[in-house]
Amino acid sequence: MKIGIVGSGLVGATAAYAMVMNGIGRQIVLVDLNKERAQAEADDLYHAVPFASPLEITAGDYEDLAGCRVVIIAAGVGQRPGETRLQLLGRNATVFKQVVPAILNAAPDAILVVATNPVDIMTHLTARYAAQMGVSPDRVLGSGTMLDTARFRALLARHVGVDSRHVHAYVIGEHGDSEVLVWSMVAVGGVPLLEFCNDRGITWNDEIKAGIENRVRNAAYHIINGKGATYYGIGSALARVVDIILHDQRSILTICNPERNVAGVEDVTVAMPHMLGGNGVIGEHNPLSLTDEERSQLHHSASLIKGLITDLIE
Ligand code: ADP
């Protein structure tokens, strides 16, 4: 199976590395405006292959994406310290206008996975440009709040002392400042969080809750201040998305995909729990029983993204 990565900077190259180390796919093609960089990354990654799984990795041009099953789009300009994801919008929108048609001309059947921030808006734009070429929105998705959801689960899991794979919790909405942590639905092994803590004598209070929320919300800022960029988490998330598609796993993830209606906001793209399989996103997002407060937070988040999309398109 052939996978394309357009934009082989830190995120794109790390996604490729995660695929090599996990034996995902059979051939990876890196495309970047900076051809020297793409070639160097492909060579460096290829030297990891003997220590992992057999895979072919090359640098190429858009036409070399022909036959790709999935193409990850991680092209663009990185987030600067102190800059919000939304401030990246203008700088990255221009790049996508040429990148999306170029990919689809070469690989008309590919599923497009967007990682560039602000990911909700970039995914919305990608779906729009793809639709102009007859591609259904099911075949366009963004990494959304996969990472935020992973951070939320990991922190909850650490607090309750349970394998994070048995903690169910979602972060939905914008991948950014207005994201919504769905506290009301947190469950450990199917048991509501408060009940689980009470039964096991685990301390739970507003201070612990606020601490977890704060760490989930500010993780990206904290990492960018410390090392300039985030890429291991997102690179691993992208590799997982590719694996799910290649194996038609029907996994449920908080990815972003064009939505008809999110908490009363129409025609918007924000992260919601979606089932993902071999042909892309399956059906509408899963229904969530949100509290009134969560629904109003989600409405705010979706409205904010919708406003930016509208500004951008007009
Ligand atoms: P990140 O941390 O998000 O990966 P980087 O700056 O490391 O950010 O990587 C972004 C990559 O996108 C760079 O390698 C850059 O050359 C590439 N890029 C920028 N514009 C384009 C474009 N129009 N087509 C392909 N690649 C692009």
GROMACS .gro file of C-alpha atoms and ligand atoms in nm:
model
  341
    1MET     CA    1   0.000   0.000   0.000
    2LYS     CA    2   0.134   0.338  -0.103
    3ILE     CA    3   0.108   0.640   0.125
    4GLY     CA    4   0.189   0.998   0.031
    5ILE     CA    5   0.299   1.274   0.265
    6VAL     CA    6   0.286   1.630   0.135
    7GLY     CA    7   0.494   1.854   0.358
    8SER     CA    8   0.781   1.656   0.501
    9GLY     CA    9   0.867   1.895   0.780
   10LEU     CA   10   0.867   1.790   1.144
   11VAL     CA   11   0.509   1.659   1.147
   12GLY     CA   12   0.519   1.490   0.806
   13ALA     CA   13   0.856   1.325   0.862
   14THR     CA   14   0.758   1.211   1.213
   15ALA     CA   15   0.439   1.054   1.075
   16ALA     CA   16   0.658   0.868   0.824
   17TYR     CA   17   0.890   0.758   1.105
   18ALA     CA   18   0.595   0.630   1.310
   19MET     CA   19   0.477   0.434   1.005
   20VAL     CA   20   0.823   0.283   0.955
   21MET     CA   21   0.856   0.181   1.317
   22ASN     CA   22   0.507   0.027   1.318
   23GLY     CA   23   0.532  -0.136   0.974
   24ILE     CA   24   0.238   0.061   0.835
   25GLY     CA   25   0.211   0.061   0.453
   26ARG     CA   26   0.461  -0.066   0.200
   27GLN     CA   27   0.572   0.248   0.021
   28ILE     CA   28   0.594   0.609   0.140
   29VAL     CA   29   0.645   0.907  -0.091
   30LEU     CA   30   0.749   1.242   0.055
   31VAL     CA   31   0.665   1.560  -0.137
   32ASP     CA   32   0.780   1.903  -0.020
   33LEU     CA   33   0.830   2.247  -0.166
   34ASN     CA   34   1.181   2.211  -0.030
   35LYS     CA   35   1.297   1.913  -0.239
   36GLU     CA   36   1.633   1.892  -0.069
   37ARG     CA   37   1.461   1.856   0.267
   38ALA     CA   38   1.226   1.586   0.135
   39GLN     CA   39   1.518   1.392  -0.013
   40ALA     CA   40   1.719   1.421   0.308
   41GLU     CA   41   1.425   1.305   0.520
   42ALA     CA   42   1.357   1.012   0.283
   43ASP     CA   43   1.723   0.904   0.299
   44ASP     CA   44   1.742   0.940   0.677
   45LEU     CA   45   1.413   0.749   0.724
   46TYR     CA   46   1.524   0.475   0.487
   47HIS     CA   47   1.818   0.409   0.716
   48ALA     CA   48   1.573   0.325   0.995
   49VAL     CA   49   1.409   0.055   0.780
   50PRO     CA   50   1.664  -0.222   0.856
   51PHE     CA   51   1.579  -0.173   1.225
   52ALA     CA   52   1.203  -0.187   1.168
   53SER     CA   53   0.986  -0.325   0.885
   54PRO     CA   54   1.052  -0.354   0.512
   55LEU     CA   55   0.923  -0.039   0.347
   56GLU     CA   56   1.023   0.177   0.052
   57ILE     CA   57   1.064   0.549   0.119
   58THR     CA   58   1.137   0.799  -0.153
   59ALA     CA   59   1.110   1.172  -0.215
   60GLY     CA   60   0.917   1.276  -0.523
   61ASP     CA   61   0.688   1.518  -0.698
   62TYR     CA   62   0.311   1.529  -0.707
   63GLU     CA   63   0.297   1.286  -1.002
   64ASP     CA   64   0.479   1.030  -0.785
   65LEU     CA   65   0.171   1.019  -0.561
   66ALA     CA   66  -0.011   0.819  -0.832
   67GLY     CA   67  -0.169   0.510  -0.677
   68CYS     CA   68  -0.157   0.638  -0.317
   69ARG     CA   69  -0.431   0.497  -0.095
   70VAL     CA   70  -0.388   0.777   0.160
   71VAL     CA   71  -0.218   1.116   0.137
   72ILE     CA   72  -0.133   1.306   0.454
   73ILE     CA   73  -0.118   1.683   0.412
   74ALA     CA   74   0.122   1.837   0.662
   75ALA     CA   75   0.243   2.122   0.442
   76GLY     CA   76   0.244   2.472   0.569
   77VAL     CA   77   0.405   2.702   0.811
   78GLY     CA   78   0.456   2.602   1.174
   79GLN     CA   79   0.302   2.764   1.481
   80ARG     CA   80   0.523   3.035   1.629
   81PRO     CA   81   0.563   3.063   2.008
   82GLY     CA   82   0.266   3.256   2.148
   83GLU     CA   83   0.075   3.234   1.822
   84THR     CA   84  -0.271   3.079   1.834
   85ARG     CA   85  -0.361   2.813   1.580
   86LEU     CA   86  -0.618   3.045   1.433
   87GLN     CA   87  -0.354   3.306   1.354
   88LEU     CA   88  -0.194   3.052   1.125
   89LEU     CA   89  -0.500   3.050   0.906
   90GLY     CA   90  -0.416   3.312   0.649
   91ARG     CA   91  -0.062   3.185   0.605
   92ASN     CA   92  -0.167   2.828   0.539
   93ALA     CA   93  -0.486   2.877   0.336
   94THR     CA   94  -0.290   2.997   0.032
   95VAL     CA   95  -0.072   2.685   0.032
   96PHE     CA   96  -0.376   2.454   0.019
   97LYS     CA   97  -0.535   2.615  -0.284
   98GLN     CA   98  -0.257   2.469  -0.498
   99VAL     CA   99  -0.167   2.159  -0.297
  100VAL     CA  100  -0.512   1.988  -0.288
  101PRO     CA  101  -0.578   1.989  -0.666
  102ALA     CA  102  -0.217   1.884  -0.730
  103ILE     CA  103  -0.260   1.578  -0.504
  104LEU     CA  104  -0.596   1.478  -0.650
  105ASN     CA  105  -0.476   1.515  -1.009
  106ALA     CA  106  -0.208   1.258  -0.931
  107ALA     CA  107  -0.403   1.035  -0.690
  108PRO     CA  108  -0.776   1.079  -0.764
  109ASP     CA  109  -0.878   0.788  -0.538
  110ALA     CA  110  -0.675   0.881  -0.231
  111ILE     CA  111  -0.820   0.954   0.112
  112LEU     CA  112  -0.686   1.291   0.230
  113VAL     CA  113  -0.576   1.328   0.591
  114VAL     CA  114  -0.508   1.686   0.696
  115ALA     CA  115  -0.269   1.774   0.978
  116THR     CA  116  -0.185   2.138   0.904
  117ASN     CA  117  -0.314   2.388   1.160
  118PRO     CA  118  -0.563   2.535   1.213
  119VAL     CA  119  -0.669   2.183   1.124
  120ASP     CA  120  -1.048   2.233   1.134
  121ILE     CA  121  -1.037   2.514   0.881
  122MET     CA  122  -0.768   2.348   0.668
  123THR     CA  123  -0.986   2.034   0.655
  124HIS     CA  124  -1.292   2.239   0.561
  125LEU     CA  125  -1.096   2.406   0.280
  126THR     CA  126  -0.953   2.072   0.165
  127ALA     CA  127  -1.302   1.920   0.147
  128ARG     CA  128  -1.422   2.222  -0.049
  129TYR     CA  129  -1.135   2.207  -0.299
  130ALA     CA  130  -1.174   1.828  -0.323
  131ALA     CA  131  -1.551   1.861  -0.386
  132GLN     CA  132  -1.471   2.088  -0.681
  133MET     CA  133  -1.294   1.783  -0.826
  134GLY     CA  134  -1.584   1.548  -0.753
  135VAL     CA  135  -1.443   1.397  -0.430
  136SER     CA  136  -1.694   1.315  -0.156
  137PRO     CA  137  -1.637   1.473   0.190
  138ASP     CA  138  -1.615   1.121   0.339
  139ARG     CA  139  -1.272   1.097   0.185
  140VAL     CA  140  -1.141   1.410   0.359
  141LEU     CA  141  -1.064   1.420   0.729
  142GLY     CA  142  -0.839   1.607   0.966
  143SER     CA  143  -0.656   1.498   1.280
  144GLY     CA  144  -0.901   1.717   1.477
  145THR     CA  145  -0.877   1.665   1.852
  146MET     CA  146  -0.726   1.315   1.839
  147LEU     CA  147  -0.428   1.439   2.037
  148ASP     CA  148  -0.634   1.638   2.286
  149THR     CA  149  -0.854   1.332   2.343
  150ALA     CA  150  -0.540   1.120   2.390
  151ARG     CA  151  -0.397   1.369   2.641
  152PHE     CA  152  -0.731   1.382   2.827
  153ARG     CA  153  -0.748   1.001   2.849
  154ALA     CA  154  -0.383   0.969   2.949
  155LEU     CA  155  -0.417   1.220   3.237
  156LEU     CA  156  -0.742   1.068   3.360
  157ALA     CA  157  -0.588   0.721   3.336
  158ARG     CA  158  -0.289   0.828   3.542
  159HIS     CA  159  -0.514   0.974   3.811
  160VAL     CA  160  -0.738   0.668   3.844
  161GLY     CA  161  -0.454   0.420   3.789
  162VAL     CA  162  -0.612   0.239   3.494
  163ASP     CA  163  -0.483   0.153   3.145
  164SER     CA  164  -0.579   0.456   2.931
  165ARG     CA  165  -0.734   0.222   2.673
  166HIS     CA  166  -1.010   0.160   2.927
  167VAL     CA  167  -1.080   0.527   2.989
  168HIS     CA  168  -1.342   0.672   2.759
  169ALA     CA  169  -1.338   1.046   2.726
  170TYR     CA  170  -1.366   1.292   2.438
  171VAL     CA  171  -1.238   1.635   2.353
  172ILE     CA  172  -1.453   1.780   2.074
  173GLY     CA  173  -1.491   2.104   1.879
  174GLU     CA  174  -1.202   2.318   1.761
  175HIS     CA  175  -0.851   2.176   1.791
  176GLY     CA  176  -0.748   2.482   1.988
  177ASP     CA  177  -0.848   2.723   2.260
  178SER     CA  178  -1.227   2.673   2.242
  179GLU     CA  179  -1.216   2.291   2.248
  180VAL     CA  180  -1.466   2.117   2.476
  181LEU     CA  181  -1.373   1.848   2.729
  182VAL     CA  182  -1.683   1.632   2.761
  183TRP     CA  183  -1.660   1.567   3.135
  184SER     CA  184  -2.017   1.440   3.163
  185MET     CA  185  -1.936   1.135   2.951
  186VAL     CA  186  -1.605   1.029   3.108
  187ALA     CA  187  -1.619   0.659   3.195
  188VAL     CA  188  -1.366   0.408   3.323
  189GLY     CA  189  -1.440   0.055   3.206
  190GLY     CA  190  -1.796   0.168   3.135
  191VAL     CA  191  -1.844   0.314   3.487
  192PRO     CA  192  -1.900   0.693   3.518
  193LEU     CA  193  -1.586   0.867   3.650
  194LEU     CA  194  -1.733   0.991   3.981
  195GLU     CA  195  -1.883   0.651   4.060
  196PHE     CA  196  -1.551   0.481   3.977
  197CYS     CA  197  -1.360   0.720   4.206
  198ASN     CA  198  -1.613   0.682   4.490
  199ASP     CA  199  -1.611   0.303   4.468
  200ARG     CA  200  -1.234   0.283   4.475
  201GLY     CA  201  -1.169   0.560   4.729
  202ILE     CA  202  -0.988   0.772   4.469
  203THR     CA  203  -0.983   1.143   4.551
  204TRP     CA  204  -1.176   1.355   4.306
  205ASN     CA  205  -1.246   1.726   4.339
  206ASP     CA  206  -1.269   2.050   4.143
  207GLU     CA  207  -0.900   2.122   4.185
  208ILE     CA  208  -0.797   1.789   4.029
  209LYS     CA  209  -1.050   1.842   3.752
  210ALA     CA  210  -0.923   2.193   3.679
  211GLY     CA  211  -0.562   2.067   3.679
  212ILE     CA  212  -0.637   1.801   3.419
  213GLU     CA  213  -0.840   2.042   3.207
  214ASN     CA  214  -0.561   2.297   3.219
  215ARG     CA  215  -0.296   2.046   3.114
  216VAL     CA  216  -0.508   1.918   2.824
  217ARG     CA  217  -0.585   2.270   2.700
  218ASN     CA  218  -0.237   2.412   2.732
  219ALA     CA  219  -0.028   2.110   2.632
  220ALA     CA  220   0.061   2.246   2.287
  221TYR     CA  221   0.160   2.591   2.420
  222HIS     CA  222   0.370   2.433   2.692
  223ILE     CA  223   0.552   2.203   2.445
  224ILE     CA  224   0.605   2.480   2.188
  225ASN     CA  225   0.753   2.705   2.457
  226GLY     CA  226   0.990   2.429   2.560
  227LYS     CA  227   1.100   2.287   2.223
  228GLY     CA  228   0.953   2.503   1.947
  229ALA     CA  229   0.711   2.252   1.795
  230THR     CA  230   0.501   1.943   1.863
  231TYR     CA  231   0.541   1.642   1.636
  232TYR     CA  232   0.576   1.304   1.813
  233GLY     CA  233   0.215   1.293   1.933
  234ILE     CA  234   0.064   1.414   1.607
  235GLY     CA  235   0.299   1.200   1.397
  236SER     CA  236   0.187   0.890   1.589
  237ALA     CA  237  -0.179   0.989   1.559
  238LEU     CA  238  -0.143   1.024   1.181
  239ALA     CA  239   0.026   0.685   1.151
  240ARG     CA  240  -0.264   0.535   1.346
  241VAL     CA  241  -0.518   0.697   1.113
  242VAL     CA  242  -0.336   0.548   0.812
  243ASP     CA  243  -0.331   0.204   0.976
  244ILE     CA  244  -0.707   0.223   1.048
  245ILE     CA  245  -0.778   0.310   0.684
  246LEU     CA  246  -0.547   0.042   0.541
  247HIS     CA  247  -0.705  -0.225   0.763
  248ASP     CA  248  -1.063  -0.097   0.751
  249GLN     CA  249  -1.074  -0.102   1.132
  250ARG     CA  250  -1.392   0.105   1.188
  251SER     CA  251  -1.232   0.281   1.485
  252ILE     CA  252  -1.398   0.575   1.658
  253LEU     CA  253  -1.181   0.885   1.673
  254THR     CA  254  -1.230   1.256   1.736
  255ILE     CA  255  -1.132   1.353   1.383
  256CYS     CA  256  -1.270   1.651   1.196
  257ASN     CA  257  -1.486   1.620   0.888
  258PRO     CA  258  -1.741   1.855   0.729
  259GLU     CA  259  -2.058   1.846   0.942
  260ARG     CA  260  -2.411   1.942   0.846
  261ASN     CA  261  -2.489   2.064   1.195
  262VAL     CA  262  -2.290   2.085   1.518
  263ALA     CA  263  -2.479   2.217   1.822
  264GLY     CA  264  -2.693   2.433   1.595
  265VAL     CA  265  -2.409   2.557   1.373
  266GLU     CA  266  -2.454   2.450   1.012
  267ASP     CA  267  -2.197   2.357   0.748
  268VAL     CA  268  -1.889   2.363   0.968
  269THR     CA  269  -1.585   2.143   1.029
  270VAL     CA  270  -1.483   2.066   1.389
  271ALA     CA  271  -1.384   1.746   1.566
  272MET     CA  272  -1.655   1.502   1.671
  273PRO     CA  273  -1.637   1.126   1.737
  274HIS     CA  274  -1.646   0.962   1.395
  275MET     CA  275  -1.612   0.607   1.274
  276LEU     CA  276  -1.325   0.562   1.031
  277GLY     CA  277  -1.281   0.271   0.791
  278GLY     CA  278  -1.120   0.170   0.466
  279ASN     CA  279  -1.314   0.414   0.251
  280GLY     CA  280  -1.287   0.708   0.489
  281VAL     CA  281  -1.538   0.853   0.734
  282ILE     CA  282  -1.845   0.633   0.786
  283GLY     CA  283  -2.176   0.816   0.822
  284GLU     CA  284  -2.248   1.108   1.051
  285HIS     CA  285  -2.071   1.170   1.382
  286ASN     CA  286  -2.179   0.966   1.684
  287PRO     CA  287  -2.458   1.128   1.880
  288LEU     CA  288  -2.343   1.258   2.220
  289SER     CA  289  -2.561   1.325   2.525
  290LEU     CA  290  -2.407   1.655   2.625
  291THR     CA  291  -2.510   1.869   2.921
  292ASP     CA  292  -2.658   2.211   2.841
  293GLU     CA  293  -2.328   2.373   2.936
  294GLU     CA  294  -2.123   2.140   2.712
  295ARG     CA  295  -2.361   2.196   2.424
  296SER     CA  296  -2.332   2.570   2.465
  297GLN     CA  297  -1.949   2.542   2.475
  298LEU     CA  298  -1.961   2.332   2.158
  299HIS     CA  299  -2.191   2.586   1.994
  300HIS     CA  300  -1.940   2.859   2.082
  301SER     CA  301  -1.648   2.656   1.946
  302ALA     CA  302  -1.825   2.564   1.621
  303SER     CA  303  -1.949   2.925   1.575
  304LEU     CA  304  -1.597   3.054   1.611
  305ILE     CA  305  -1.468   2.819   1.339
  306LYS     CA  306  -1.770   2.893   1.122
  307GLY     CA  307  -1.701   3.267   1.152
  308LEU     CA  308  -1.343   3.223   1.036
  309ILE     CA  309  -1.448   2.998   0.749
  310THR     CA  310  -1.704   3.257   0.640
  311ASP     CA  311  -1.447   3.540   0.662
  312LEU     CA  312  -1.203   3.335   0.461
  313ILE     CA  313  -1.442   3.239   0.187
  314GLU     CA  314  -1.598   3.585   0.141
  315ADP     P1  315   0.546   2.133   1.106
  315ADP     O1  316   0.608   2.144   1.243
  315ADP     O2  317   0.401   2.172   1.103
  315ADP     O3  318   0.572   2.003   1.039
  315ADP     P2  319   0.748   2.244   0.933
  315ADP     O4  320   0.778   2.387   0.901
  315ADP     O5  321   0.852   2.160   0.998
  315ADP     O6  322   0.615   2.249   1.021
  315ADP     O7  323   0.702   2.168   0.801
  315ADP     C1  324   0.616   2.220   0.705
  315ADP     C2  325   0.667   2.175   0.570
  315ADP     O8  326   0.574   2.216   0.469
  315ADP     C3  327   0.803   2.236   0.532
  315ADP     O9  328   0.894   2.133   0.505
  315ADP     C4  329   0.769   2.320   0.409
  315ADP    O10  330   0.874   2.321   0.315
  315ADP     C5  331   0.646   2.249   0.355
  315ADP     N1  332   0.567   2.331   0.265
  315ADP     C6  333   0.534   2.461   0.276
  315ADP     N2  334   0.461   2.499   0.169
  315ADP     C7  335   0.448   2.390   0.088
  315ADP     C8  336   0.385   2.367  -0.038
  315ADP     N3  337   0.321   2.463  -0.102
  315ADP     N4  338   0.395   2.243  -0.090
  315ADP     C9  339   0.461   2.144  -0.026
  315ADP     N5  340   0.523   2.161   0.092
  315ADP    C10  341   0.517   2.282   0.149
   0.00000   0.00000   0.00000
